[in-house]
Amino acid sequence: QVQLVESGGGLVQAGGSLRLSCAASGRTFSSYAMGWFRQAPGKEREFVAAITWSGGNTHYADSVKGRFTISRDNAKNTMYLQMNSLKPEDTAVYYCAAKIPPWAFSVPEYRYWGQGTQVTVSS
């Protein structure tokens, strides 16, 4: 199995940027397809972005397309989420998740989860 730890969250003004990191340990990181999800207060956890095991393909939720970029460095066992042009509606706890390929875009398909990192965007 794989253990996941998110970092990089914080408080930022609208229009600002943050970069989240997800550090993995355990079984070979490059074996897993990875995803970012988020959960706002009172709402269900939702898909944000996903990346294949090689990093060759990425997919985004419409709400973040053009503003967020998912990437991974298999040599460093780390995945990233660069978030630009942040909006108050991006405020949520952000989670990274891993699954055995193929990649996927829904919560139930991911087996391994981190503990989450809070992102708060002020208006």
PDB file of C-alpha atoms in Angstrom:
ATOM      1  CA  GLN A   1       0.000   0.000   0.000  1.00  0.00           C
ATOM      2  CA  VAL A   2       0.966   3.666  -0.127  1.00  0.00           C
ATOM      3  CA  GLN A   3       0.854   6.408   2.515  1.00  0.00           C
ATOM      4  CA  LEU A   4       0.048   9.949   1.432  1.00  0.00           C
ATOM      5  CA  VAL A   5       0.728  13.282   3.161  1.00  0.00           C
ATOM      6  CA  GLU A   6      -0.493  16.616   1.792  1.00  0.00           C
ATOM      7  CA  SER A   7       1.108  19.984   2.499  1.00  0.00           C
ATOM      8  CA  GLY A   8       1.080  23.523   1.179  1.00  0.00           C
ATOM      9  CA  GLY A   9      -2.385  24.673   2.149  1.00  0.00           C
ATOM     10  CA  GLY A  10      -3.065  28.019   3.757  1.00  0.00           C
ATOM     11  CA  LEU A  11      -4.890  31.324   3.572  1.00  0.00           C
ATOM     12  CA  VAL A  12      -4.644  33.347   0.373  1.00  0.00           C
ATOM     13  CA  GLN A  13      -6.490  36.295  -1.126  1.00  0.00           C
ATOM     14  CA  ALA A  14      -8.677  35.893  -4.177  1.00  0.00           C
ATOM     15  CA  GLY A  15      -6.549  35.957  -7.313  1.00  0.00           C
ATOM     16  CA  GLY A  16      -3.566  34.507  -5.507  1.00  0.00           C
ATOM     17  CA  SER A  17      -1.738  31.205  -5.919  1.00  0.00           C
ATOM     18  CA  LEU A  18      -0.807  28.167  -3.863  1.00  0.00           C
ATOM     19  CA  ARG A  19       1.044  24.966  -4.628  1.00  0.00           C
ATOM     20  CA  LEU A  20      -0.025  21.809  -2.854  1.00  0.00           C
ATOM     21  CA  SER A  21       2.258  18.809  -2.507  1.00  0.00           C
ATOM     22  CA  CYS A  22       1.440  15.167  -1.862  1.00  0.00           C
ATOM     23  CA  ALA A  23       4.345  13.081  -0.599  1.00  0.00           C
ATOM     24  CA  ALA A  24       4.024   9.320  -0.953  1.00  0.00           C
ATOM     25  CA  SER A  25       5.746   6.490   0.859  1.00  0.00           C
ATOM     26  CA  GLY A  26       5.360   2.758   0.793  1.00  0.00           C
ATOM     27  CA  ARG A  27       4.982   0.853  -2.425  1.00  0.00           C
ATOM     28  CA  THR A  28       6.389   2.311  -5.635  1.00  0.00           C
ATOM     29  CA  PHE A  29       4.776   5.693  -6.224  1.00  0.00           C
ATOM     30  CA  SER A  30       5.057   5.405  -9.984  1.00  0.00           C
ATOM     31  CA  SER A  31       2.759   2.365  -9.894  1.00  0.00           C
ATOM     32  CA  TYR A  32      -0.229   4.507  -8.985  1.00  0.00           C
ATOM     33  CA  ALA A  33      -2.597   6.777 -10.792  1.00  0.00           C
ATOM     34  CA  MET A  34      -3.143   9.861  -8.643  1.00  0.00           C
ATOM     35  CA  GLY A  35      -5.823  12.435  -8.059  1.00  0.00           C
ATOM     36  CA  TRP A  36      -6.692  15.588  -6.149  1.00  0.00           C
ATOM     37  CA  PHE A  37     -10.087  16.027  -4.558  1.00  0.00           C
ATOM     38  CA  ARG A  38     -11.631  18.683  -2.319  1.00  0.00           C
ATOM     39  CA  GLN A  39     -14.407  18.973   0.214  1.00  0.00           C
ATOM     40  CA  ALA A  40     -16.020  22.238   1.219  1.00  0.00           C
ATOM     41  CA  PRO A  41     -18.030  22.573   4.463  1.00  0.00           C
ATOM     42  CA  GLY A  42     -21.443  20.937   4.110  1.00  0.00           C
ATOM     43  CA  LYS A  43     -20.642  19.538   0.665  1.00  0.00           C
ATOM     44  CA  GLU A  44     -19.601  16.180  -0.696  1.00  0.00           C
ATOM     45  CA  ARG A  45     -16.019  15.481  -1.651  1.00  0.00           C
ATOM     46  CA  GLU A  46     -15.496  16.288  -5.328  1.00  0.00           C
ATOM     47  CA  PHE A  47     -12.985  15.557  -8.051  1.00  0.00           C
ATOM     48  CA  VAL A  48     -10.450  18.260  -8.909  1.00  0.00           C
ATOM     49  CA  ALA A  49      -7.755  16.710 -11.108  1.00  0.00           C
ATOM     50  CA  ALA A  50      -6.131  13.401 -11.996  1.00  0.00           C
ATOM     51  CA  ILE A  51      -2.872  12.243 -13.536  1.00  0.00           C
ATOM     52  CA  THR A  52      -1.761   8.914 -14.964  1.00  0.00           C
ATOM     53  CA  TRP A  53       1.059   6.885 -13.437  1.00  0.00           C
ATOM     54  CA  SER A  54       3.551   8.219 -15.978  1.00  0.00           C
ATOM     55  CA  GLY A  55       2.317  11.802 -15.817  1.00  0.00           C
ATOM     56  CA  GLY A  56       1.596  11.712 -19.521  1.00  0.00           C
ATOM     57  CA  ASN A  57      -2.097  12.450 -19.209  1.00  0.00           C
ATOM     58  CA  THR A  58      -4.051  14.840 -17.017  1.00  0.00           C
ATOM     59  CA  HIS A  59      -7.735  15.617 -16.541  1.00  0.00           C
ATOM     60  CA  TYR A  60      -9.486  18.453 -14.704  1.00  0.00           C
ATOM     61  CA  ALA A  61     -12.877  19.336 -13.354  1.00  0.00           C
ATOM     62  CA  ASP A  62     -14.468  22.104 -15.410  1.00  0.00           C
ATOM     63  CA  SER A  63     -14.450  24.393 -12.366  1.00  0.00           C
ATOM     64  CA  VAL A  64     -10.638  24.457 -12.206  1.00  0.00           C
ATOM     65  CA  LYS A  65      -9.651  23.957 -15.840  1.00  0.00           C
ATOM     66  CA  GLY A  66      -7.217  26.634 -16.976  1.00  0.00           C
ATOM     67  CA  ARG A  67      -6.402  27.684 -13.405  1.00  0.00           C
ATOM     68  CA  PHE A  68      -5.019  24.521 -11.757  1.00  0.00           C
ATOM     69  CA  THR A  69      -2.202  22.269 -12.955  1.00  0.00           C
ATOM     70  CA  ILE A  70      -1.551  18.742 -11.682  1.00  0.00           C
ATOM     71  CA  SER A  71       1.913  17.232 -12.032  1.00  0.00           C
ATOM     72  CA  ARG A  72       4.088  14.557 -10.507  1.00  0.00           C
ATOM     73  CA  ASP A  73       7.756  13.790  -9.980  1.00  0.00           C
ATOM     74  CA  ASN A  74       8.136  10.030  -9.696  1.00  0.00           C
ATOM     75  CA  ALA A  75      11.797  10.373  -8.754  1.00  0.00           C
ATOM     76  CA  LYS A  76      10.725  12.387  -5.695  1.00  0.00           C
ATOM     77  CA  ASN A  77       7.595  10.341  -4.928  1.00  0.00           C
ATOM     78  CA  THR A  78       5.606  13.559  -4.986  1.00  0.00           C
ATOM     79  CA  MET A  79       2.539  14.941  -6.745  1.00  0.00           C
ATOM     80  CA  TYR A  80       1.685  18.628  -7.011  1.00  0.00           C
ATOM     81  CA  LEU A  81      -1.292  20.867  -7.586  1.00  0.00           C
ATOM     82  CA  GLN A  82      -0.452  24.391  -8.736  1.00  0.00           C
ATOM     83  CA  MET A  83      -3.475  26.586  -8.094  1.00  0.00           C
ATOM     84  CA  ASN A  84      -3.616  30.017  -9.730  1.00  0.00           C
ATOM     85  CA  SER A  85      -6.305  32.686  -9.903  1.00  0.00           C
ATOM     86  CA  LEU A  86      -7.870  31.306  -6.754  1.00  0.00           C
ATOM     87  CA  LYS A  87     -11.485  32.123  -5.973  1.00  0.00           C
ATOM     88  CA  PRO A  88     -13.401  32.064  -2.673  1.00  0.00           C
ATOM     89  CA  GLU A  89     -15.337  29.063  -3.977  1.00  0.00           C
ATOM     90  CA  ASP A  90     -12.060  27.112  -4.079  1.00  0.00           C
ATOM     91  CA  THR A  91     -12.048  27.135  -0.265  1.00  0.00           C
ATOM     92  CA  ALA A  92     -12.018  23.507   0.907  1.00  0.00           C
ATOM     93  CA  VAL A  93      -9.945  20.739   2.404  1.00  0.00           C
ATOM     94  CA  TYR A  94      -7.853  19.306  -0.405  1.00  0.00           C
ATOM     95  CA  TYR A  95      -7.035  15.599  -0.473  1.00  0.00           C
ATOM     96  CA  CYS A  96      -4.657  13.583  -2.587  1.00  0.00           C
ATOM     97  CA  ALA A  97      -5.533  10.013  -3.462  1.00  0.00           C
ATOM     98  CA  ALA A  98      -3.979   7.010  -5.183  1.00  0.00           C
ATOM     99  CA  LYS A  99      -5.259   3.972  -7.038  1.00  0.00           C
ATOM    100  CA  ILE A 100      -3.952   1.122  -9.103  1.00  0.00           C
ATOM    101  CA  PRO A 101      -4.266   2.078 -12.796  1.00  0.00           C
ATOM    102  CA  PRO A 102      -6.279   2.855 -14.810  1.00  0.00           C
ATOM    103  CA  TRP A 103      -6.819   6.419 -13.707  1.00  0.00           C
ATOM    104  CA  ALA A 104     -10.251   7.591 -12.573  1.00  0.00           C
ATOM    105  CA  PHE A 105     -12.206  10.715 -11.745  1.00  0.00           C
ATOM    106  CA  SER A 106     -14.544   9.760  -8.911  1.00  0.00           C
ATOM    107  CA  VAL A 107     -14.134   9.402  -5.133  1.00  0.00           C
ATOM    108  CA  PRO A 108     -15.211   5.731  -4.756  1.00  0.00           C
ATOM    109  CA  GLU A 109     -12.589   4.525  -7.229  1.00  0.00           C
ATOM    110  CA  TYR A 110      -9.637   5.662  -5.106  1.00  0.00           C
ATOM    111  CA  ARG A 111      -8.366   3.381  -2.366  1.00  0.00           C
ATOM    112  CA  TYR A 112      -5.651   5.393  -0.638  1.00  0.00           C
ATOM    113  CA  TRP A 113      -6.143   8.881   0.815  1.00  0.00           C
ATOM    114  CA  GLY A 114      -4.150  11.510   2.622  1.00  0.00           C
ATOM    115  CA  GLN A 115      -5.378  13.429   5.643  1.00  0.00           C
ATOM    116  CA  GLY A 116      -6.075  16.631   3.733  1.00  0.00           C
ATOM    117  CA  THR A 117      -4.803  20.198   3.800  1.00  0.00           C
ATOM    118  CA  GLN A 118      -6.976  23.293   4.264  1.00  0.00           C
ATOM    119  CA  VAL A 119      -7.095  25.940   1.560  1.00  0.00           C
ATOM    120  CA  THR A 120      -8.930  29.161   2.393  1.00  0.00           C
ATOM    121  CA  VAL A 121      -9.412  31.898  -0.188  1.00  0.00           C
ATOM    122  CA  SER A 122     -10.565  35.263   1.125  1.00  0.00           C
ATOM    123  CA  SER A 123     -12.511  37.741  -0.974  1.00  0.00           C
TER     124      SER A 123
END
